[in-house]
């Protein structure tokens, strides 16, 4: 009896289905990306950058004011969503890479190490990876949401210490 592969995934640019014995695929190369700015990464009009190399200096903190009466609404859809309208808001931070010089396939487990602070009792942190085209459309590939008090896992809730 043939065993089915653990992962089957669709590669949009090459219009093909692939399989893998694990997720992340064995042929995947892990790449670290780094956020940087001059302290003004608010919206897609800000100065937030996403780079493959470690920033040469420590960037100033990016800040925003969150209004709970005007949340950024996630559609909840699994289908690709254009995030362009959200990225125009000044109450989110946007970090964008240079235009890619060649095709890039993103497959496998994504993770983010985020250093953040909030004046709120609890905060939801959202990281979204999008593919931005030459028209400025920002198609969501993946996102992850974590509530600060569950940063150590759902079985270990812990409210942040406010100083």
mmCIF file of N, CA and C in Angstrom, residues 12 78-84 87 128-133 136-143:
data_model
loop_
_atom_site.group_PDB
_atom_site.id
_atom_site.type_symbol
_atom_site.label_atom_id
_atom_site.label_comp_id
_atom_site.label_asym_id
_atom_site.label_seq_id
_atom_site.Cartn_x
_atom_site.Cartn_y
_atom_site.Cartn_z
ATOM 1 N N UNK A 12 1.757 28.823 -6.967
ATOM 2 C CA UNK A 12 0.993 29.712 -7.833
ATOM 3 C C UNK A 12 1.769 30.100 -9.094
ATOM 4 N N UNK A 78 -9.786 32.019 3.757
ATOM 5 C CA UNK A 78 -8.550 31.291 3.478
ATOM 6 C C UNK A 78 -8.003 31.640 2.099
ATOM 7 N N UNK A 79 -8.837 32.276 1.286
ATOM 8 C CA UNK A 79 -8.421 32.637 -0.066
ATOM 9 C C UNK A 79 -7.549 33.884 -0.012
ATOM 10 N N UNK A 80 -6.726 34.076 -1.063
ATOM 11 C CA UNK A 80 -5.882 35.286 -1.080
ATOM 12 C C UNK A 80 -6.731 36.553 -0.977
ATOM 13 N N UNK A 81 -6.272 37.456 -0.146
ATOM 14 C CA UNK A 81 -6.995 38.710 0.080
ATOM 15 C C UNK A 81 -6.052 39.865 -0.204
ATOM 16 N N UNK A 82 -6.550 40.901 -0.869
ATOM 17 C CA UNK A 82 -5.740 42.075 -1.138
ATOM 18 C C UNK A 82 -5.743 42.955 0.111
ATOM 19 N N UNK A 83 -4.571 43.108 0.715
ATOM 20 C CA UNK A 83 -4.431 43.864 1.960
ATOM 21 C C UNK A 83 -4.156 45.348 1.713
ATOM 22 N N UNK A 84 -4.139 45.754 0.459
ATOM 23 C CA UNK A 84 -3.774 47.118 0.077
ATOM 24 C C UNK A 84 -4.541 48.176 0.869
ATOM 25 N N UNK A 87 -3.297 48.465 4.390
ATOM 26 C CA UNK A 87 -1.935 48.991 4.496
ATOM 27 C C UNK A 87 -1.863 50.502 4.297
ATOM 28 N N UNK A 128 1.515 39.593 9.050
ATOM 29 C CA UNK A 128 0.999 39.141 7.765
ATOM 30 C C UNK A 128 2.119 39.185 6.736
ATOM 31 N N UNK A 129 2.262 38.115 5.971
ATOM 32 C CA UNK A 129 3.206 38.069 4.857
ATOM 33 C C UNK A 129 2.398 38.201 3.578
ATOM 34 N N UNK A 130 2.743 39.195 2.764
ATOM 35 C CA UNK A 130 2.013 39.463 1.526
ATOM 36 C C UNK A 130 2.976 39.548 0.350
ATOM 37 N N UNK A 131 2.435 39.293 -0.831
ATOM 38 C CA UNK A 131 3.164 39.459 -2.092
ATOM 39 C C UNK A 131 2.642 40.740 -2.735
ATOM 40 N N UNK A 132 3.529 41.722 -2.900
ATOM 41 C CA UNK A 132 3.128 43.012 -3.457
ATOM 42 C C UNK A 132 3.533 43.057 -4.926
ATOM 43 N N UNK A 133 2.554 43.358 -5.792
ATOM 44 C CA UNK A 133 2.866 43.416 -7.218
ATOM 45 C C UNK A 133 3.196 44.846 -7.641
ATOM 46 N N UNK A 136 0.840 47.678 -6.753
ATOM 47 C CA UNK A 136 0.614 47.987 -5.350
ATOM 48 C C UNK A 136 -0.378 47.076 -4.664
ATOM 49 N N UNK A 137 -0.877 46.056 -5.376
ATOM 50 C CA UNK A 137 -1.744 45.072 -4.729
ATOM 51 C C UNK A 137 -0.897 44.243 -3.776
ATOM 52 N N UNK A 138 -1.398 44.010 -2.600
ATOM 53 C CA UNK A 138 -0.668 43.290 -1.558
ATOM 54 C C UNK A 138 -1.480 42.052 -1.178
ATOM 55 N N UNK A 139 -1.161 40.926 -1.803
ATOM 56 C CA UNK A 139 -1.949 39.713 -1.639
ATOM 57 C C UNK A 139 -1.437 38.913 -0.441
ATOM 58 N N UNK A 140 -2.304 38.723 0.533
ATOM 59 C CA UNK A 140 -1.940 38.001 1.759
ATOM 60 C C UNK A 140 -1.610 36.555 1.434
ATOM 61 N N UNK A 141 -0.407 36.138 1.825
ATOM 62 C CA UNK A 141 0.007 34.743 1.676
ATOM 63 C C UNK A 141 -0.231 33.973 2.965
ATOM 64 N N UNK A 142 0.017 34.628 4.077
ATOM 65 C CA UNK A 142 -0.106 33.973 5.377
ATOM 66 C C UNK A 142 -0.193 35.042 6.460
ATOM 67 N N UNK A 143 -0.851 34.712 7.557
ATOM 68 C CA UNK A 143 -0.784 35.603 8.709
ATOM 69 C C UNK A 143 -0.876 34.780 9.991
#
